[in-house]
mmCIF file of C-alpha atoms in Angstrom:
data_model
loop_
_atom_site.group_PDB
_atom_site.id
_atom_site.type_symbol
_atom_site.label_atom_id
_atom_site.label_comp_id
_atom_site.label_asym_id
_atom_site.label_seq_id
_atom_site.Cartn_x
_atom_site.Cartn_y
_atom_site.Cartn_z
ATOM 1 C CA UNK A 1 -32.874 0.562 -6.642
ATOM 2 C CA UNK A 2 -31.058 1.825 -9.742
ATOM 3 C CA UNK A 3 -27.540 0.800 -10.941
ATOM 4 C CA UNK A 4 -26.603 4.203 -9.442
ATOM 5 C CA UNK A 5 -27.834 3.931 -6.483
ATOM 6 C CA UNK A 6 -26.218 0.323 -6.166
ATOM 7 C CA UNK A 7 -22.701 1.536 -7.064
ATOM 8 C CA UNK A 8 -22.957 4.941 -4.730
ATOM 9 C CA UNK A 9 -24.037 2.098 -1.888
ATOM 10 C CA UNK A 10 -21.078 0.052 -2.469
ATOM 11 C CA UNK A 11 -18.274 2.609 -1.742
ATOM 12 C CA UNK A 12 -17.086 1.875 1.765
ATOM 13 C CA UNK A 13 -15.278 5.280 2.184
ATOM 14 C CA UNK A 14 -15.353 9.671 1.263
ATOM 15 C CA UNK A 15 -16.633 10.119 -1.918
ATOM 16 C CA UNK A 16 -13.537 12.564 -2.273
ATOM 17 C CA UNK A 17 -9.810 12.134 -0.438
ATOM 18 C CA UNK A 18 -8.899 15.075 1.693
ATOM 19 C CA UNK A 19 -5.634 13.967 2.809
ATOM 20 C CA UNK A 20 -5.853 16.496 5.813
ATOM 21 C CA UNK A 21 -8.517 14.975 6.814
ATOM 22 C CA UNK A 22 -6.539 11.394 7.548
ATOM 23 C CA UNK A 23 -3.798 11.570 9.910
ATOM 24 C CA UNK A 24 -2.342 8.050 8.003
ATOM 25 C CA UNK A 25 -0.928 10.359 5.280
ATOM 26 C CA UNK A 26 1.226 11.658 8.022
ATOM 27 C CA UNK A 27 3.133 8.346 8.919
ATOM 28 C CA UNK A 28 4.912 8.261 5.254
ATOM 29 C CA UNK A 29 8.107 9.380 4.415
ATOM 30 C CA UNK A 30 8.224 12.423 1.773
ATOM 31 C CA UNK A 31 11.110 14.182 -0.486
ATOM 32 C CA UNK A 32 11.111 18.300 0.961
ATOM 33 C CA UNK A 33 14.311 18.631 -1.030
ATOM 34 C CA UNK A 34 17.056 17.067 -3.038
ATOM 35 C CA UNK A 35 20.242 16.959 -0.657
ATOM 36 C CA UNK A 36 22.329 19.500 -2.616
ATOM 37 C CA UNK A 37 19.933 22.078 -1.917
ATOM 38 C CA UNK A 38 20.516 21.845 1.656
ATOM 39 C CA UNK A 39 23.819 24.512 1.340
ATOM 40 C CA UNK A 40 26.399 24.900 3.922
ATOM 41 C CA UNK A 41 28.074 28.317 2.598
ATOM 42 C CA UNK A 42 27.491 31.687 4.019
ATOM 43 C CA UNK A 43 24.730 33.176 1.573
ATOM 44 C CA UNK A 44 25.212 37.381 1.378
ATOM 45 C CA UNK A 45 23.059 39.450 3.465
ATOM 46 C CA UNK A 46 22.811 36.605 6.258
ATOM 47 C CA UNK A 47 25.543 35.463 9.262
ATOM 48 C CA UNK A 48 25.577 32.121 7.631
ATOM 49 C CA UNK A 49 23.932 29.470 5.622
ATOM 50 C CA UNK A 50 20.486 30.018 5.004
ATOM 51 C CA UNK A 51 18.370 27.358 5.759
ATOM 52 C CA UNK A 52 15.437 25.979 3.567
ATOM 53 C CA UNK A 53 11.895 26.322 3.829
ATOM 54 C CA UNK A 54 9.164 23.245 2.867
ATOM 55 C CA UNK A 55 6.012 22.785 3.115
ATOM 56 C CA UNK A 56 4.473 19.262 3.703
ATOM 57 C CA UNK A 57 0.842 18.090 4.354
ATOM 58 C CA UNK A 58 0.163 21.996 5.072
ATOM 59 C CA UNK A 59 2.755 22.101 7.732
ATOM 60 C CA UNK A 60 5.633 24.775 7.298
ATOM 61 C CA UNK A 61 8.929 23.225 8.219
ATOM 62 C CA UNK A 62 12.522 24.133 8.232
ATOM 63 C CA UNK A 63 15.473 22.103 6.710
ATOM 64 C CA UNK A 64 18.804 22.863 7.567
ATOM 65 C CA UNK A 65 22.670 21.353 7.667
ATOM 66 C CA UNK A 66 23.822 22.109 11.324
ATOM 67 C CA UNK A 67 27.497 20.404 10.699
ATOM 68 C CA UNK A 68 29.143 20.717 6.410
ATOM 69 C CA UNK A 69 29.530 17.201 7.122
ATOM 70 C CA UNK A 70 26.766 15.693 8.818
ATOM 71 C CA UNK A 71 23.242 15.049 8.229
ATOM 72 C CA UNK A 72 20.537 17.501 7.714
ATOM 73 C CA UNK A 73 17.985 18.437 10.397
ATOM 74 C CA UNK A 74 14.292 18.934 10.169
ATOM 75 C CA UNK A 75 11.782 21.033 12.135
ATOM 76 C CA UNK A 76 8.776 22.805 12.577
ATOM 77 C CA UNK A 77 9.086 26.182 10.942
ATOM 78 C CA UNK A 78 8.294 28.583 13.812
ATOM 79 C CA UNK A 79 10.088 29.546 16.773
ATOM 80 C CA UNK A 80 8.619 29.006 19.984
ATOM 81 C CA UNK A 81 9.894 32.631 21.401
ATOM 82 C CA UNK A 82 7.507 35.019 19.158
ATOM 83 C CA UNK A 83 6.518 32.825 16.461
ATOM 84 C CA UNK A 84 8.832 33.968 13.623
ATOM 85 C CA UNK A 85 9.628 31.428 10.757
ATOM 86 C CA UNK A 86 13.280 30.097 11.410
ATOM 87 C CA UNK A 87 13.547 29.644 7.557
ATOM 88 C CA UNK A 88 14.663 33.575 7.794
ATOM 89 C CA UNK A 89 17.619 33.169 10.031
ATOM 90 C CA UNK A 90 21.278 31.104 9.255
ATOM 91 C CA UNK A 91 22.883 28.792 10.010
ATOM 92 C CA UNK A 92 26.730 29.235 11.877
ATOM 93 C CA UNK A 93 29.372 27.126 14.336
ATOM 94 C CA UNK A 94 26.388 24.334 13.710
ATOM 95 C CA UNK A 95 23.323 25.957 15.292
ATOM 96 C CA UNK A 96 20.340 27.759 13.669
ATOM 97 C CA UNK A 97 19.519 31.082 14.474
ATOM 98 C CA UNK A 98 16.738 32.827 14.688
ATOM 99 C CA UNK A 99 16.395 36.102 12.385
ATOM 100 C CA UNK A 100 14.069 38.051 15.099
ATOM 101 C CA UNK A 101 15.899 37.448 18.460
ATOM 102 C CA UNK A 102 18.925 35.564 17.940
ATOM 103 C CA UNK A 103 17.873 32.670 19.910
ATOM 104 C CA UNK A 104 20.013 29.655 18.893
ATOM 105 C CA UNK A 105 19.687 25.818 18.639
ATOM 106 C CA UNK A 106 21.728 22.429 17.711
ATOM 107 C CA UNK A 107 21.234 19.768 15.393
ATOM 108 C CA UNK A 108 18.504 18.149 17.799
ATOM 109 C CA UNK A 109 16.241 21.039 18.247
ATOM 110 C CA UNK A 110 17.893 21.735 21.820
ATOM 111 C CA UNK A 111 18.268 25.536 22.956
ATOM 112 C CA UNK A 112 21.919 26.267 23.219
ATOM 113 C CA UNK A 113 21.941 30.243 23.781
ATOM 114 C CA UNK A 114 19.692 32.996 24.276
ATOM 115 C CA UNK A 115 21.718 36.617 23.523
ATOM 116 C CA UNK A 116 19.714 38.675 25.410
ATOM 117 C CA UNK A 117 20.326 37.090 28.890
ATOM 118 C CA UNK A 118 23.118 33.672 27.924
ATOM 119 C CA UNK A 119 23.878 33.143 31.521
ATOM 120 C CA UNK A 120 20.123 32.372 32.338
ATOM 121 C CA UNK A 121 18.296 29.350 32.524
ATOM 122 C CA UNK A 122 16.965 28.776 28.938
ATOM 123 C CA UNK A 123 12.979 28.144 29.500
ATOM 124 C CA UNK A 124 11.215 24.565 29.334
ATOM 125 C CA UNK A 125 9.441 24.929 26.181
ATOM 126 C CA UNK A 126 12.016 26.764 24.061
ATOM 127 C CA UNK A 127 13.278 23.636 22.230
ATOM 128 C CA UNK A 128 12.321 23.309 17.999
ATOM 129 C CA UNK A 129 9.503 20.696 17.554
ATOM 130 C CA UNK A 130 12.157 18.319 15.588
ATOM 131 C CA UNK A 131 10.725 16.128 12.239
ATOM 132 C CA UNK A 132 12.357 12.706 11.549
ATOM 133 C CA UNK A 133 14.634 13.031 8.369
ATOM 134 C CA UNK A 134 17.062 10.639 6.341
ATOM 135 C CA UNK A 135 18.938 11.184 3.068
ATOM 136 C CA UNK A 136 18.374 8.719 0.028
ATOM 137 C CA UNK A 137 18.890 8.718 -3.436
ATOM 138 C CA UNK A 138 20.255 12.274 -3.187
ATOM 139 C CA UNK A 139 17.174 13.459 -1.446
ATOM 140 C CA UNK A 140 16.476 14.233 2.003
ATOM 141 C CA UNK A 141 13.057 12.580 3.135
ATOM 142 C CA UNK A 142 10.831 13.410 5.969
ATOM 143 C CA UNK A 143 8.179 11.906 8.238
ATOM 144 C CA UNK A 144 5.811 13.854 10.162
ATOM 145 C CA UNK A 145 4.414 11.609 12.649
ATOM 146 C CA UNK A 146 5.948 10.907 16.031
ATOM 147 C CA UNK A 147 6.033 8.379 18.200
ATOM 148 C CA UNK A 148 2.916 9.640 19.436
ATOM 149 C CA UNK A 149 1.309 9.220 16.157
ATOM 150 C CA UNK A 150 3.202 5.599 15.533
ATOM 151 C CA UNK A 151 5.724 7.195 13.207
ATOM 152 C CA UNK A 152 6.448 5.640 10.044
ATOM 153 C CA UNK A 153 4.821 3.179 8.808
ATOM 154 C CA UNK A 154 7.245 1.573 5.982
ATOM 155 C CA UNK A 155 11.088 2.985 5.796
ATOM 156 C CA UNK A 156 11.893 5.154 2.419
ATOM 157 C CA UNK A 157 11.463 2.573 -0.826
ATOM 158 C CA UNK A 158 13.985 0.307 -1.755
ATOM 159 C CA UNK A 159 15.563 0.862 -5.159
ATOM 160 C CA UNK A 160 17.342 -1.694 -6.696
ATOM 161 C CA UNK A 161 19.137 0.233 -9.397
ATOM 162 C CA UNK A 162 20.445 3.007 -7.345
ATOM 163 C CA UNK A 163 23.732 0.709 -6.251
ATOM 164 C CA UNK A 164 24.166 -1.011 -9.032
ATOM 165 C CA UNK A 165 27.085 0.341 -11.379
ATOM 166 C CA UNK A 166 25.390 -0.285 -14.372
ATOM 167 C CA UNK A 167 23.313 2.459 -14.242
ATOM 168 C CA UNK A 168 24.307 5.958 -14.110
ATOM 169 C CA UNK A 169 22.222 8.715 -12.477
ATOM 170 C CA UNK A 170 20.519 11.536 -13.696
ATOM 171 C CA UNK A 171 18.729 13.981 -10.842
ATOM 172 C CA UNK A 172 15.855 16.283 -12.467
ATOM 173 C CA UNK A 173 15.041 18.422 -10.026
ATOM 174 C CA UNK A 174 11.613 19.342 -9.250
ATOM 175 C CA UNK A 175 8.344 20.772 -10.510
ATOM 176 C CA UNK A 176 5.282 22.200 -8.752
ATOM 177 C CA UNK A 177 1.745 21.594 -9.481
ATOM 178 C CA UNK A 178 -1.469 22.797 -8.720
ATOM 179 C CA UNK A 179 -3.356 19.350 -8.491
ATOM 180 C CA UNK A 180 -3.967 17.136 -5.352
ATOM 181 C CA UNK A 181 -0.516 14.373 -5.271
ATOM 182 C CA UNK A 182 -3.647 11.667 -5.984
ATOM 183 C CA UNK A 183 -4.138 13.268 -9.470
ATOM 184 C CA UNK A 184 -0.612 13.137 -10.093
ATOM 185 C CA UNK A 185 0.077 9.454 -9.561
ATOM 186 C CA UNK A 186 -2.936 8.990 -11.270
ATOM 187 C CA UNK A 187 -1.604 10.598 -14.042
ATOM 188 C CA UNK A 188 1.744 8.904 -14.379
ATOM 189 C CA UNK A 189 -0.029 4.958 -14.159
ATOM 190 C CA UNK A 190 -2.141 6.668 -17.030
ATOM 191 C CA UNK A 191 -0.615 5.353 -20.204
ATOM 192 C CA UNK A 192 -3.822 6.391 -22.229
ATOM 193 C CA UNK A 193 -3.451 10.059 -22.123
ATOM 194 C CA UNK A 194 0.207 9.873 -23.648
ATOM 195 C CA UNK A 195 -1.056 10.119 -27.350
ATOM 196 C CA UNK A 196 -2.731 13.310 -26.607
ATOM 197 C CA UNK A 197 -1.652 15.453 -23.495
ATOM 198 C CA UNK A 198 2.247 14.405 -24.869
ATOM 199 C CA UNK A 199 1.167 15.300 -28.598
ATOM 200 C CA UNK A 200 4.386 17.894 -29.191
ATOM 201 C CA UNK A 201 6.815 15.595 -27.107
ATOM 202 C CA UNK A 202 6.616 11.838 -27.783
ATOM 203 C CA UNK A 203 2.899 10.912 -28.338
ATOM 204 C CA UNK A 204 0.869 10.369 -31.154
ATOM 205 C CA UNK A 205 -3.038 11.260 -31.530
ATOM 206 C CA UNK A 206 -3.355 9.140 -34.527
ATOM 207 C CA UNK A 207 -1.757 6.403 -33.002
ATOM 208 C CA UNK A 208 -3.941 5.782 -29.663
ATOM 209 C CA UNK A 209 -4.344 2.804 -29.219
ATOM 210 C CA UNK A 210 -2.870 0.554 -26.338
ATOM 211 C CA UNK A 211 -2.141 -3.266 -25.551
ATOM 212 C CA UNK A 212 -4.165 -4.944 -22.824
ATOM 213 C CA UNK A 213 -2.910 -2.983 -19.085
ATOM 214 C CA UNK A 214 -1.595 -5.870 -16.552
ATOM 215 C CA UNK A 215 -2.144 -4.342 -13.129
ATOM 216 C CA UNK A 216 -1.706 -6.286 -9.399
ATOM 217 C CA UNK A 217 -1.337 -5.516 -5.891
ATOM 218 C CA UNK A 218 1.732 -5.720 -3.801
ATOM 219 C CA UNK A 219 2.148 -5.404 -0.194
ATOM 220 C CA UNK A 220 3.539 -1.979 -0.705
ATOM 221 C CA UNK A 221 0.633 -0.624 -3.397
ATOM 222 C CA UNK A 222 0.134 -2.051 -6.852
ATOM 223 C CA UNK A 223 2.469 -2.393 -10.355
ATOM 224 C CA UNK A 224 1.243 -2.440 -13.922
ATOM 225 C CA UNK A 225 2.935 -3.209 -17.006
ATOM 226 C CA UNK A 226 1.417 -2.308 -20.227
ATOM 227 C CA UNK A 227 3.367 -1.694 -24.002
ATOM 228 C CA UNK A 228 3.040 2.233 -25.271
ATOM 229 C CA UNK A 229 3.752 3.167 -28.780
ATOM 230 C CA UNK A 230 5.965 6.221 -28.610
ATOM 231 C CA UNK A 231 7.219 9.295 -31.473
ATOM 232 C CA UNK A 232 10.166 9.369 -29.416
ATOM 233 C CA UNK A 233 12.998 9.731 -26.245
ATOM 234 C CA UNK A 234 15.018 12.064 -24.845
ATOM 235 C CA UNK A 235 17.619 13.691 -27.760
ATOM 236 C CA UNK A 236 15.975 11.206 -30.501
ATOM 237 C CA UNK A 237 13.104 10.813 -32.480
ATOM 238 C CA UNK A 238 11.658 7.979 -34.462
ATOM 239 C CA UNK A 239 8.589 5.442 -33.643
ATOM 240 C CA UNK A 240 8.810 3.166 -30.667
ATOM 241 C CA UNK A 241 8.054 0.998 -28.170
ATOM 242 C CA UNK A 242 7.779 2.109 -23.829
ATOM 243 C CA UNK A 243 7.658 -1.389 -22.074
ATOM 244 C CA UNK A 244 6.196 0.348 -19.014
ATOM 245 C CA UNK A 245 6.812 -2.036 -15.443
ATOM 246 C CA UNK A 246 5.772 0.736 -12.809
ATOM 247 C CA UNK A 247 5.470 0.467 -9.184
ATOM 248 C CA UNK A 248 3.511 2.592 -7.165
ATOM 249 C CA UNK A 249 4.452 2.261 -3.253
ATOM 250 C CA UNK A 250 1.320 4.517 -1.551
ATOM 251 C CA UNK A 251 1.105 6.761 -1.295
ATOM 252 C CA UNK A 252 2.940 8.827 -3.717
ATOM 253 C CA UNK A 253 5.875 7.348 -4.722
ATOM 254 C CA UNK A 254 6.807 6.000 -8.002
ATOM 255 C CA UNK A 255 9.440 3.586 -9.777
ATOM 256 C CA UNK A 256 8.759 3.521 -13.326
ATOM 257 C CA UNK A 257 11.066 1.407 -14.853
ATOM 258 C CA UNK A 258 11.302 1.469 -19.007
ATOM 259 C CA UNK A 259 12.698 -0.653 -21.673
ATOM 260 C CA UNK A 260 12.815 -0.486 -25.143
ATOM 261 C CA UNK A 261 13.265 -2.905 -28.015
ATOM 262 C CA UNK A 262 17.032 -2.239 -28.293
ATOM 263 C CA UNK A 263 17.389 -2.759 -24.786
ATOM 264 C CA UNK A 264 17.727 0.627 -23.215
ATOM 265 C CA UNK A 265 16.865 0.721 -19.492
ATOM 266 C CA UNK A 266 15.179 3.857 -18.041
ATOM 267 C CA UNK A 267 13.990 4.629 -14.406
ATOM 268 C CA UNK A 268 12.298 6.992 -13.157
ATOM 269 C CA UNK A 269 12.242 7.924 -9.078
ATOM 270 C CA UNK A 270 8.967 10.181 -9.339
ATOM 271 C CA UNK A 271 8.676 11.365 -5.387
ATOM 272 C CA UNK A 272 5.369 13.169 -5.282
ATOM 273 C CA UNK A 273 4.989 15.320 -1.901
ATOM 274 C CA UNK A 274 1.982 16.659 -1.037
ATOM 275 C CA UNK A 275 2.173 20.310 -0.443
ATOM 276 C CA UNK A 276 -1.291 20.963 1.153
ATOM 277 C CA UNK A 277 -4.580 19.608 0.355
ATOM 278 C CA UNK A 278 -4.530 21.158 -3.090
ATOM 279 C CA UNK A 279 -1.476 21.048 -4.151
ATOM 280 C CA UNK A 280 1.839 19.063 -4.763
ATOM 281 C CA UNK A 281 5.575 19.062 -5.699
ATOM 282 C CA UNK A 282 7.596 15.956 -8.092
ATOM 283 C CA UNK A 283 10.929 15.588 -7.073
ATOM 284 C CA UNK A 284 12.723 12.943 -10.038
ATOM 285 C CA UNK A 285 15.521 10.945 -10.852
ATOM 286 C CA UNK A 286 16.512 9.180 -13.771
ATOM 287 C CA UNK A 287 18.535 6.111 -14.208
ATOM 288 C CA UNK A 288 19.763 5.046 -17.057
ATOM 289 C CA UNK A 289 22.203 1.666 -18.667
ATOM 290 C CA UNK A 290 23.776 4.145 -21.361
ATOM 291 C CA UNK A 291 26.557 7.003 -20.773
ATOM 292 C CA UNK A 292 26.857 10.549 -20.947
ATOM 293 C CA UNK A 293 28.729 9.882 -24.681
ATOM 294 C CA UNK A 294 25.037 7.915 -25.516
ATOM 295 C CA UNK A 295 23.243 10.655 -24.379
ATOM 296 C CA UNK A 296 23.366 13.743 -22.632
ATOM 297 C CA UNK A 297 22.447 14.142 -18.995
ATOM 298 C CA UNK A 298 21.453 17.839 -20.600
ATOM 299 C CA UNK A 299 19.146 15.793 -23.219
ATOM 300 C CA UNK A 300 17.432 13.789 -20.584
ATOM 301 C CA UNK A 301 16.335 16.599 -18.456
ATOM 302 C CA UNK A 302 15.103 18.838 -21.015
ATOM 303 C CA UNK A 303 12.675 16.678 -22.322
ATOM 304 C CA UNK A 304 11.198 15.691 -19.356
ATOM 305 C CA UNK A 305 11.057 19.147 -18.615
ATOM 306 C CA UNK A 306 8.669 19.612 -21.525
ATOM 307 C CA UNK A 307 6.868 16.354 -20.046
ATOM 308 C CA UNK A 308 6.212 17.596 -16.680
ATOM 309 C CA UNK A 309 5.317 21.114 -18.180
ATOM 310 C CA UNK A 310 2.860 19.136 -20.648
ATOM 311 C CA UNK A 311 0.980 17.239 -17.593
ATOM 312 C CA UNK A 312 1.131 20.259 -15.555
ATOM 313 C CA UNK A 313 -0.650 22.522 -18.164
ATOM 314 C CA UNK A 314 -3.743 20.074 -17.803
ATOM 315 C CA UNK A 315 -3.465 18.863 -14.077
ATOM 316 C CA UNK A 316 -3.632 22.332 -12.899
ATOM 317 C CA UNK A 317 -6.948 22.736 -14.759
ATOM 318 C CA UNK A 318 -8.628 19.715 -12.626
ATOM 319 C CA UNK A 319 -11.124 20.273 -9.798
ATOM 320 C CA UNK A 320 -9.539 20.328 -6.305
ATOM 321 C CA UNK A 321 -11.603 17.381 -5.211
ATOM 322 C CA UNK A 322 -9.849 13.588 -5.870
ATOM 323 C CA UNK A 323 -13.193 11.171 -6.314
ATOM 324 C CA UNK A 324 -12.920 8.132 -4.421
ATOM 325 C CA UNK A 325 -16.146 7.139 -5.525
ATOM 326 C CA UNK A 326 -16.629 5.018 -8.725
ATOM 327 C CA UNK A 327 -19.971 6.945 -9.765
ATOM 328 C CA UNK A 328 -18.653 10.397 -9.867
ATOM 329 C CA UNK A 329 -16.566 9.664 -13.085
ATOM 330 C CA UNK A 330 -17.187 7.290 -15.768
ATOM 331 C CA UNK A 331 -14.922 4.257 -16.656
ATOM 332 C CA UNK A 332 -13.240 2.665 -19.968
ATOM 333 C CA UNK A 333 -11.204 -0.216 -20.401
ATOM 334 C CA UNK A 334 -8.224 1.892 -19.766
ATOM 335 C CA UNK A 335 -8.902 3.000 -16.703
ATOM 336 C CA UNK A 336 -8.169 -0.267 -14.612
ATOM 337 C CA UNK A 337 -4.786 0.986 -12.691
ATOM 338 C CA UNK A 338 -6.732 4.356 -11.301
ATOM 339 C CA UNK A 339 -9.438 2.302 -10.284
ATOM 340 C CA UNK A 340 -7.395 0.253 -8.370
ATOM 341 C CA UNK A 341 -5.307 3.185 -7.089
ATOM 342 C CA UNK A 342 -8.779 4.714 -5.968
ATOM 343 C CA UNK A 343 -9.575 1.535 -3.931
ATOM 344 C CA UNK A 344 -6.330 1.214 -2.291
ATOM 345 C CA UNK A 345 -6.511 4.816 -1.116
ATOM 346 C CA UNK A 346 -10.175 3.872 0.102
ATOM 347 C CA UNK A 347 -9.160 1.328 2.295
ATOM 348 C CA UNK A 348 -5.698 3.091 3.221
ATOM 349 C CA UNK A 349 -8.056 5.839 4.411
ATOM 350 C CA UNK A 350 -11.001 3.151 6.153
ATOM 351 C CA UNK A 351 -8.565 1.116 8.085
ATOM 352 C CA UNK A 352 -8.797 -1.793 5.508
ATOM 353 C CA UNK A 353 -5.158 -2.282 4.181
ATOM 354 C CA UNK A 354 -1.870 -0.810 5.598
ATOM 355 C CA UNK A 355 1.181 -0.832 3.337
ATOM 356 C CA UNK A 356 4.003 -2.910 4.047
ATOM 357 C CA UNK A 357 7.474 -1.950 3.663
ATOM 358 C CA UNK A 358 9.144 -3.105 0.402
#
């Protein structure tokens, strides 16, 4: 037997992820939106508010705010009359309406009027297939799987820093990419491909090199630490050090928390949602110990615009395919927190390891 055929042996699992083809990757919570997107105002050309449409896991849903001032509601995107995607209709007196028929429904999914006959019984299977939703960290988080499926398995992350008043908050928006959401955590535990994919924003080809990466698993994923030499941070430039501490809570979210020698604190809420099996969206937050007078919210967002636009130029390149198995790609030194993000998702996918919450 060759080394080859040893190593291929040895993988208990799909030599690629196809997250469609696991129904785990339904029972985690996901961003769809950030909360002020979710808008209560009548928007022209509509009878109301116009509701949101998202796509998670390949499944088209629809995000709306029945009540100004109470929580947002989640559903399957189709109405169960002829079909039509309820993302086209508005939302008015707290009910979402249907763009094609007019068929109306409340905050729980439950028919409240049909216009063509009101006064009749409304029929059995009329009601929206509702999604389970929560608001966090000025986002508004979803979970596919019912109680059918044995929902959630860990509630939405704890983050330490949102609460505390010493740091101030900085939302980024989102970006979209044309990569699987493996490749993009992947990326983001991947301090060695800072010197060169980040060449024009704050790495350094002639300066590659990296101190030893400290990786471990948690109950919740894995965290590494590592030191990355640096051009630069937002609104600044100048040599430096990244004292990287990031957490990665499977499957797709991210706390990335950054200091630097004159004690700076930086996090970074990366929310990765998977949009289908080929693609994803990054919803982000910063946090950060300085003030607005320090530096610019402004600052802050436009270089990490640049950032995201400089990983998304080359993840959008990659093969659709995420390899699970260690002898489809080869391995450096470097590479020891996406090997051990490739095993956990192995044995998240086998049944070996479920992720507690944190």
């Amino acid at each position: 037997m060759t080394a080859l055929q040893e190593r291929t042996t040895r993988h208990a699992g799909p030599d690629h992820l196809v997250l469609s083809e696991h129904p785990v990757f339904r029972r985690f919570w996901y961003v769809v939106c950030a909360v002020d997107d979710v808008r209560t105002e009548p928007e022209p050309g509509r009878r109301g508010a116009a509701p949101l449409h998202r796509r998670l896991l390949g499944t088209d849903l629809v995000v709306w705010r029945p009540d100004p001032d109470g929580p947002v509601s989640v559903a399957h995107d189709r109405c169960a009359h002829r079909d039509a995607p309820l993302s086209m209709g508005w939302v008015t007196d707290c009910r979402l309406v249907c763009a094609y028929h007019g068929w109306e429904w409340d905050a729980d999914g439950t028919t409240r009027r049909i216009p063509q006959f009101p006064d009749s019984p409304h029929p059995t299977k009329s009601g929206l297939t509702m999604v389970a939703s929560t608001e966090r960290y000025g986002l508004v988080w979803v979970c596919l799987a019912g109680e059918d499926e044995g929902g959630p398995i860990a509630d939405v992350p704890h983050v330490a820093e949102w609460d505390d008043p010493a740091w101030r908050q900085v939302p980024e928006g989102s970006w979209d990419f044309d990569c699987t959401a493996m490749h993009l955590v992947e990326n983001n535990i991947d301090p060695g491909h800072v010197a060169f994919v980040h060449r024009n924003s704050f790495g350094n080809p002639d300066n590659p090199e990296l101190t030893d990466q400290n990786v471990e698993r948690t109950p919740y994923g894995l965290v590494t630490w590592t030191d990355v030499p640096v051009e630069g941070r937002p609104g600044e430039t100048g040599s430096t050090v990244r004292h990287t501490w990031s957490q990665v809570h499977l499957p797709f979210f991210m706390h990335l928390l950054i200091r630097y020698p004159d004690g700076l604190g930086h996090v970074m809420l990366k929310a990765i949602t998977p949009v289908d099996d080929r693609s994803c969206v990054i919803h982000q937050v910063v946090l950060r110990t300085d003030t607005e007078a320090d530096r610019p919210a402004a600052d802050i967002r436009a270089f990490d615009h640049q950032v995201e636009l400089e990983d998304k130029d080359l993840l959008d390149r990659l093969p659709d395919g995420f390899p699970l198995a260690q002898h489809l790609n080869a391995h450096a030194k470097a590479d020891k927190n996406s090997l051990l993000l490739r095993r956990m998702y192995t044995e998240l996918v086998t049944g070996q390891w479920t992720p507690e919450a944190s």
